[in-house]
Coordinates of C-alpha atoms and ligand atoms in Angstrom, one line a residue:
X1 CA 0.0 0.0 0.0
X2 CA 1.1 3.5 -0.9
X3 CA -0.3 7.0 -0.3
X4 CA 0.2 10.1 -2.4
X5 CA 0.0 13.4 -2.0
X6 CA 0.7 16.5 -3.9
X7 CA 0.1 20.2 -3.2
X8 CA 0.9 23.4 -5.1
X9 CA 3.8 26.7 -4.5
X10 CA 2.0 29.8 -4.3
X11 CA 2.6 33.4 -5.2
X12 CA 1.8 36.3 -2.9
X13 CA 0.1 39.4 -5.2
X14 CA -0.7 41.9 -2.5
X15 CA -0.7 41.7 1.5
X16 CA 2.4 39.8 2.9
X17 CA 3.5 41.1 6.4
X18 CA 0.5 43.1 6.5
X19 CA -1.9 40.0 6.8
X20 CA 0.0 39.3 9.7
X21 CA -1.6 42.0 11.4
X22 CA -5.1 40.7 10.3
X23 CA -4.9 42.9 6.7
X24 CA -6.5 41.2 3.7
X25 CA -4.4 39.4 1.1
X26 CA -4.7 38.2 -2.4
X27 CA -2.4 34.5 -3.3
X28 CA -2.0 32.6 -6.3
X29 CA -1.5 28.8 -6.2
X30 CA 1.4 28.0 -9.3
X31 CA 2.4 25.3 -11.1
X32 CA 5.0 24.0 -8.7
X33 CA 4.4 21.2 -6.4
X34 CA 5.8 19.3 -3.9
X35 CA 4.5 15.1 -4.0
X36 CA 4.7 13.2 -1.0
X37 CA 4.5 9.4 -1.2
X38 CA 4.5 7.2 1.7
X39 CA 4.9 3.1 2.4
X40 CA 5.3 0.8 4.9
X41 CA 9.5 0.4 5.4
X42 CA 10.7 -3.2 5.7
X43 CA 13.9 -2.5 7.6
X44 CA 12.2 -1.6 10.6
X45 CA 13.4 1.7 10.3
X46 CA 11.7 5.1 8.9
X47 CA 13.2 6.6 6.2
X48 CA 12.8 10.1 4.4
X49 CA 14.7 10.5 1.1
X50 CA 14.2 12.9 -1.9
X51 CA 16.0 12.6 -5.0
X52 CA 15.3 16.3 -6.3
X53 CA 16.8 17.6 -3.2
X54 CA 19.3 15.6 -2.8
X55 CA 18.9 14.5 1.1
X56 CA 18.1 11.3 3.1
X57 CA 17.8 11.1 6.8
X58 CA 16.7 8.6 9.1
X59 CA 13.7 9.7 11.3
X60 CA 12.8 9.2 15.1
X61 CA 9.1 9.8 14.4
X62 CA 7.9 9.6 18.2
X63 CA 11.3 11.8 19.8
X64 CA 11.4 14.2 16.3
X65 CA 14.9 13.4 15.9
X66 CA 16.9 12.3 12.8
X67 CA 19.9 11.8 12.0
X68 CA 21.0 12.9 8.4
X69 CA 22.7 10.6 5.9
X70 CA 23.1 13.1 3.1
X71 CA 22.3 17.1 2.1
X72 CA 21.0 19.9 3.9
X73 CA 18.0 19.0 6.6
X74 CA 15.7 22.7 5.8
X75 CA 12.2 20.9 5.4
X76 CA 13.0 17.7 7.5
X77 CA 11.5 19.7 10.7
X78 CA 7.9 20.1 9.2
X79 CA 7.9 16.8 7.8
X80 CA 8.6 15.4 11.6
X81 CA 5.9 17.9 13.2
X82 CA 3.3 16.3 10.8
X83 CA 4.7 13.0 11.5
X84 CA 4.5 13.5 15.1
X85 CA 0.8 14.6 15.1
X86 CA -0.8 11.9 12.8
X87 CA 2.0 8.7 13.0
X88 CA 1.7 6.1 15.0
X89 CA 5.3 5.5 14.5
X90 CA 5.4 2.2 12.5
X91 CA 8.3 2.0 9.8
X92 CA 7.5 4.2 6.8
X93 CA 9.5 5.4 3.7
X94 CA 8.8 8.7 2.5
X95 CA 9.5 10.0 -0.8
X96 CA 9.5 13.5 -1.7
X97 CA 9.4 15.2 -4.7
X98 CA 9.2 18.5 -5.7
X99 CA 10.2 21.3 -7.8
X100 CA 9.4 24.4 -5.5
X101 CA 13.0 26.3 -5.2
X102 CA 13.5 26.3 -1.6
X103 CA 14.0 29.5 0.4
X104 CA 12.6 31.6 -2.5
X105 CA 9.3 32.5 -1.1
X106 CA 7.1 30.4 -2.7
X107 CA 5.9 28.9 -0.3
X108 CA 7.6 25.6 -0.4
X109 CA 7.5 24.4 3.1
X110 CA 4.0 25.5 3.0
X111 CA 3.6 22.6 0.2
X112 CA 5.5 19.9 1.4
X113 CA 3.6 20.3 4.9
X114 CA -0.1 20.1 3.1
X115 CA 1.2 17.2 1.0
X116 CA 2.3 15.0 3.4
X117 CA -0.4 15.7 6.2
X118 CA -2.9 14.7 3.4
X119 CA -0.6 11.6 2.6
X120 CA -0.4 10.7 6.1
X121 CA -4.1 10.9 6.4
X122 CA -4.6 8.7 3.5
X123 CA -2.4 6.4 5.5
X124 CA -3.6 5.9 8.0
X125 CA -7.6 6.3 6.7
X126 CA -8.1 9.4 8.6
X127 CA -10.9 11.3 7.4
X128 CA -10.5 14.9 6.3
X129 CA -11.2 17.9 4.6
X130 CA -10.0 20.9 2.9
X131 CA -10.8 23.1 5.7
X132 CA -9.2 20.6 8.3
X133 CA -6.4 20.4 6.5
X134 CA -5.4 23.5 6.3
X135 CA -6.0 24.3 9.8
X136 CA -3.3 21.5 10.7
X137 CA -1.6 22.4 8.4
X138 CA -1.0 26.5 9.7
X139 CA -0.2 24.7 13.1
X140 CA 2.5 22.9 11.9
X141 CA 4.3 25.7 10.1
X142 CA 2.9 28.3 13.6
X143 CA 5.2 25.5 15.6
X144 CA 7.9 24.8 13.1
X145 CA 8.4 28.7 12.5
X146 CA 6.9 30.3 15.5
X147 CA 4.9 32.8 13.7
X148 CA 2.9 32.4 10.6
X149 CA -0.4 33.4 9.1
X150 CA -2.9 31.2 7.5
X151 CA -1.8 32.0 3.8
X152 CA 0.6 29.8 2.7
X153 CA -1.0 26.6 4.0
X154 CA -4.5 27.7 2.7
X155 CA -3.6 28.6 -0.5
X156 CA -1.8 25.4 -1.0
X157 CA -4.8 23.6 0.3
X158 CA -7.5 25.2 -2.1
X159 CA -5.2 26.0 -4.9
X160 CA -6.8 28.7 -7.4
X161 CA -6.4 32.7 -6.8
X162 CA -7.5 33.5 -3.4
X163 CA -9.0 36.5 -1.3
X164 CA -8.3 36.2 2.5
X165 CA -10.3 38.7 4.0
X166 CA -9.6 40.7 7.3
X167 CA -11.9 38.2 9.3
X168 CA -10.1 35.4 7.4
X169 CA -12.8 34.6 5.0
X170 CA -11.3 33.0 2.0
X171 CA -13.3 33.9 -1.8
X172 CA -12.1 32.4 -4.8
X173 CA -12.1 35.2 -7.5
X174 CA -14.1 33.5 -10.2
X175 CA -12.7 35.4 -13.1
X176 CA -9.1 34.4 -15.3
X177 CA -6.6 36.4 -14.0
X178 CA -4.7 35.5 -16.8
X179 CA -2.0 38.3 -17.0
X180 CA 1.6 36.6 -17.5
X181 CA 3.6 36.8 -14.8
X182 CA 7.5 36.6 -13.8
X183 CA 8.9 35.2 -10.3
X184 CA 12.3 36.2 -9.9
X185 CA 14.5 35.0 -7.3
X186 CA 18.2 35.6 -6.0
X187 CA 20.6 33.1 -4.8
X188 CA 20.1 34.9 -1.5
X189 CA 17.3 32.8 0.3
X190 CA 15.4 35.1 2.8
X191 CA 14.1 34.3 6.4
X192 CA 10.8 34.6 6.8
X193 CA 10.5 34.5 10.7
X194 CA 13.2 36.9 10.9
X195 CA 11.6 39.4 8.6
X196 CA 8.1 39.2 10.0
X197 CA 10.1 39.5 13.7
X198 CA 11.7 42.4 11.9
X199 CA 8.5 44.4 10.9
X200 CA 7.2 43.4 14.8
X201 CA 10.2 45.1 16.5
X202 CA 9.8 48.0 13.9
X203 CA 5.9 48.7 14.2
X204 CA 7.2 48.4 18.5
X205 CA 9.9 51.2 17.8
X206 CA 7.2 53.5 15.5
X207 CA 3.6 52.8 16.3
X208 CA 2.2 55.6 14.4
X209 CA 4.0 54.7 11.7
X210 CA 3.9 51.5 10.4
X211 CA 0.4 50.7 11.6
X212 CA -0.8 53.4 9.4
X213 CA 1.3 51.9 6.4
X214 CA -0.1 48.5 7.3
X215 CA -3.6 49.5 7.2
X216 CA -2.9 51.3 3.7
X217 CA -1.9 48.2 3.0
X218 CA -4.7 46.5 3.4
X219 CA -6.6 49.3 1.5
X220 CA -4.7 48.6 -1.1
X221 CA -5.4 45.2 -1.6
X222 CA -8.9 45.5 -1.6
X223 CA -8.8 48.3 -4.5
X224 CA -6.5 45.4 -5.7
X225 CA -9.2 42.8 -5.5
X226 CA -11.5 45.4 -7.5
X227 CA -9.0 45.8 -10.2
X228 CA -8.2 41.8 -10.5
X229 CA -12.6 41.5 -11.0
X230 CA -12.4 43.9 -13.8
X231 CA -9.2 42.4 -15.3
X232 CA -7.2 46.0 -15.2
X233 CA -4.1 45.0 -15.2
X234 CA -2.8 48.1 -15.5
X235 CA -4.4 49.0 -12.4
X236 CA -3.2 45.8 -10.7
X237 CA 0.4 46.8 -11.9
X238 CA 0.4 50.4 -10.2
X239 CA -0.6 48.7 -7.6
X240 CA 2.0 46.2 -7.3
X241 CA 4.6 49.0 -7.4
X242 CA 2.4 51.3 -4.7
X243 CA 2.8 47.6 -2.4
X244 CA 6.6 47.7 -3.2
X245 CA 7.1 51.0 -1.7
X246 CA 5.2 50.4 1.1
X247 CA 7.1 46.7 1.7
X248 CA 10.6 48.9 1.8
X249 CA 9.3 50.9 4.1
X250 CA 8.7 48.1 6.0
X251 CA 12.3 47.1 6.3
X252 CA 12.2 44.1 3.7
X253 CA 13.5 45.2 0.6
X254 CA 17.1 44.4 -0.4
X255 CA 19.6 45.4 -3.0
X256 CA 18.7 42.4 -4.9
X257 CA 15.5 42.7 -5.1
X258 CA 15.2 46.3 -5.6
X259 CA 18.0 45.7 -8.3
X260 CA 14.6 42.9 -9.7
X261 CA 12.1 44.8 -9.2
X262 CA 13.6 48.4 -11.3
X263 CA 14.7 46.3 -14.3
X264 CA 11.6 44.7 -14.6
X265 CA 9.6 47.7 -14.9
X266 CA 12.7 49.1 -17.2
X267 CA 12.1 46.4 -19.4
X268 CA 7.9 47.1 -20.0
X269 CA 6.7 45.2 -16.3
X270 CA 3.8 47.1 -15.5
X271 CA 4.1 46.0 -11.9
X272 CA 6.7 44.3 -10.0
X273 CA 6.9 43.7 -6.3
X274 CA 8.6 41.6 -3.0
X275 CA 6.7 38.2 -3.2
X276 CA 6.8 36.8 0.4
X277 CA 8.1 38.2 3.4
X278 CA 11.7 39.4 1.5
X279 CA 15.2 39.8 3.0
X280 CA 16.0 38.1 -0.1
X281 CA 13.8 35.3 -1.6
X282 CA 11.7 36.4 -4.7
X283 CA 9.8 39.4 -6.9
X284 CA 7.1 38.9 -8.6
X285 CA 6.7 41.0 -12.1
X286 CA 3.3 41.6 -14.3
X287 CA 4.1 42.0 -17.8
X288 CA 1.9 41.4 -20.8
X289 CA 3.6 41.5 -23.6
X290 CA 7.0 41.8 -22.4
X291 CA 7.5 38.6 -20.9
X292 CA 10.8 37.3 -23.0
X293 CA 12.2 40.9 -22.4
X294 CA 11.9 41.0 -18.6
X295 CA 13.1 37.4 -18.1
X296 CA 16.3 38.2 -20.3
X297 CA 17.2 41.2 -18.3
X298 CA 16.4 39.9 -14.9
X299 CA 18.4 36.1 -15.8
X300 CA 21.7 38.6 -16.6
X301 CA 22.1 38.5 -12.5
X302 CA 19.1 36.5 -11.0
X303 CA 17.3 33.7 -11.3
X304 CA 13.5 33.7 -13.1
X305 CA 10.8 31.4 -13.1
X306 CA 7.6 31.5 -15.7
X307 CA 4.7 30.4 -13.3
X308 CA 0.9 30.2 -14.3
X309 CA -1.7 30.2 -11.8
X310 CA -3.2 27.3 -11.3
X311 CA -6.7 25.8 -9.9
X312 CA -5.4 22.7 -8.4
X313 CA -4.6 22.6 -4.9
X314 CA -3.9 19.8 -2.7
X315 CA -4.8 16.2 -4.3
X316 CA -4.2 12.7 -2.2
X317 CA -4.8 9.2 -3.2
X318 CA -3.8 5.5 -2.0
X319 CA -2.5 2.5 -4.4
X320 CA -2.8 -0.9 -3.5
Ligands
PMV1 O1 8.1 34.1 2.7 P1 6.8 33.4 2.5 O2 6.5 33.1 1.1 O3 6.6 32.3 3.4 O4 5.6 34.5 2.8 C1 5.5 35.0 4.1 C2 4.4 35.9 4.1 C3 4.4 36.8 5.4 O5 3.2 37.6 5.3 C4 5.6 37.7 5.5 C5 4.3 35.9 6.6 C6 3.0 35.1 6.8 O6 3.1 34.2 7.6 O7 2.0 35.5 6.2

């Protein structure tokens, strides 16, 4: 017997950092994924390998231990938090796939965590849903990373382009965002705890401040939210670059991004933006029409990524 799971990357359009203080936010779910397969182990011993990361480790399921046998552990502690909530600690093998780049804000931990919740559920015949799931989800990635909000994991869960409202409401916007879209990333991964601990000292230091950029930023996003309904993507754009200059006054921006973010726009974006909490990690550039042209000039000293958004979130199944 085997159980699968898979579960998308996502893009953040509008709202990160400030949907940590309740704000709304607008996510894509892209076609990346992370695919978690899971089977009984005959050596007695559990087992997590993946063959696109290039790590193996051998896992104490019931003391969340390991102990590494090859690459760089990064994921390994949110695959033992879900292990340790749903396993029963019999010997298993997980595989895991996935072509999410890590540390680039897209929400890759986020994805592996959904995926193999849902494969441990098939497992193990636990009954769930979408909305369960991405509870347990969010309190895996709360305890792995201390602080997060429900985005990531929901997202990653529904799939799809999502509204997360200020009470935490999701709506699925109905219409075909369709607007091509750049993710650039540097080789400079960014921290996500420490940059949302960042903003926390820096809204403690200036009250007045920040709280009033935060709330513009949630303004923002909902004239966002308008402008994705009507498909104005120009309006989405200026947008975008009004939510970049209120992310660097937030403390987030770096010389790599910033360095993203203006030669996208030099080279026809019509909006290009932080994606994710920042400190490094990834941008995220709207450019119809000019999609070759911004990918050339961002690849001269940064990575890119041609994503789509997609409707599929998590999906689970079990062979026999
Ligand atoms: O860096 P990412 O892709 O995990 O995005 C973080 C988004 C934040 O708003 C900064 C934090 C959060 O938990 O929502």
């Amino acid at each position: 017997m085997q159980a699968v799971a898979s579960a998308p990357a996502k893009t953040i359009l509008f709202g990160e950092h400030s949907v940590v203080y309740g704000e709304p936010a607008i996510v894509g779910a892209v076609n990346k994924r992370a695919v978690v397969k899971i089977k009984p182990s005959w050596n007695k011993k559990s087992i997590l390998r993946s063959y696109d990361l290039n790590f193996e480790a051998e896992l104490d399921t019931a003391n969340k231990k390991y102990v590494l046998k090859k690459g760089k552990p990064g994921i390994i502690r949110y695959i033992l938090e879900a292990l340790n909530k749903v396993h029963n600690h019999s010997p298993i093998e997980i595989v895991l796939s996935s072509n999410i780049p890590i540390g680039s804000g897209l929400g890759s931990s986020a994805a592996v965590t959904v995926a193999t919740l849902a494969a441990l559920y098939r497992y193990h015949n636990i009954r769930f849903n979408k909305k369960s799931l991405a509870h347990d989800s969010h309190m895996i990635e709360q305890s792995v990373q201390g602080i997060a909000s429900p985005l990531d994991t929901l997202v990653s869960t529904y799939g799809g382009l999502i509204y997360l409202s200020k009470n935490k409401k999701i709506e699925h916007f109905k219409v075909n965002f369709n607007a091509p879209f750049i993710v650039g990333f540097t080789n400079k991964h960014g921290n996500t705890g420490k940059m949302v601990r960042y903003v926390k000292s820096l809204k403690s230091k200036y009250p007045k401040i920040i709280n009033s950029v935060i709330s513009s930023m949630g303004q923002l996003t909902n004239y966002a939210k308008q402008a994705i309904f009507k498909k104005d993507y120009q309006r989405v754009g200026k947008l975008m670059n009004m939510n970049q200059g209120f992310l660097d006054v937030l403390g987030v921006n770096t010389f790599e991004l910033s360095r993203m973010v203006y030669t996208a726009r030099e080279h026809g974006a019509i909006g290009s933006k932080i994606t994710g909490a920042g400190g490094g990690g990834s941008i995220i550039a709207l450019c119809p029409g000019k999609l070759e042209s911004v990918a050339k000039a961002i690849s001269k000293f940064d990575n890119i990524l041609k994503l789509k958004f997609t409707r599929k979130g998590v999906s689970s199944r079990v062979y026999y």
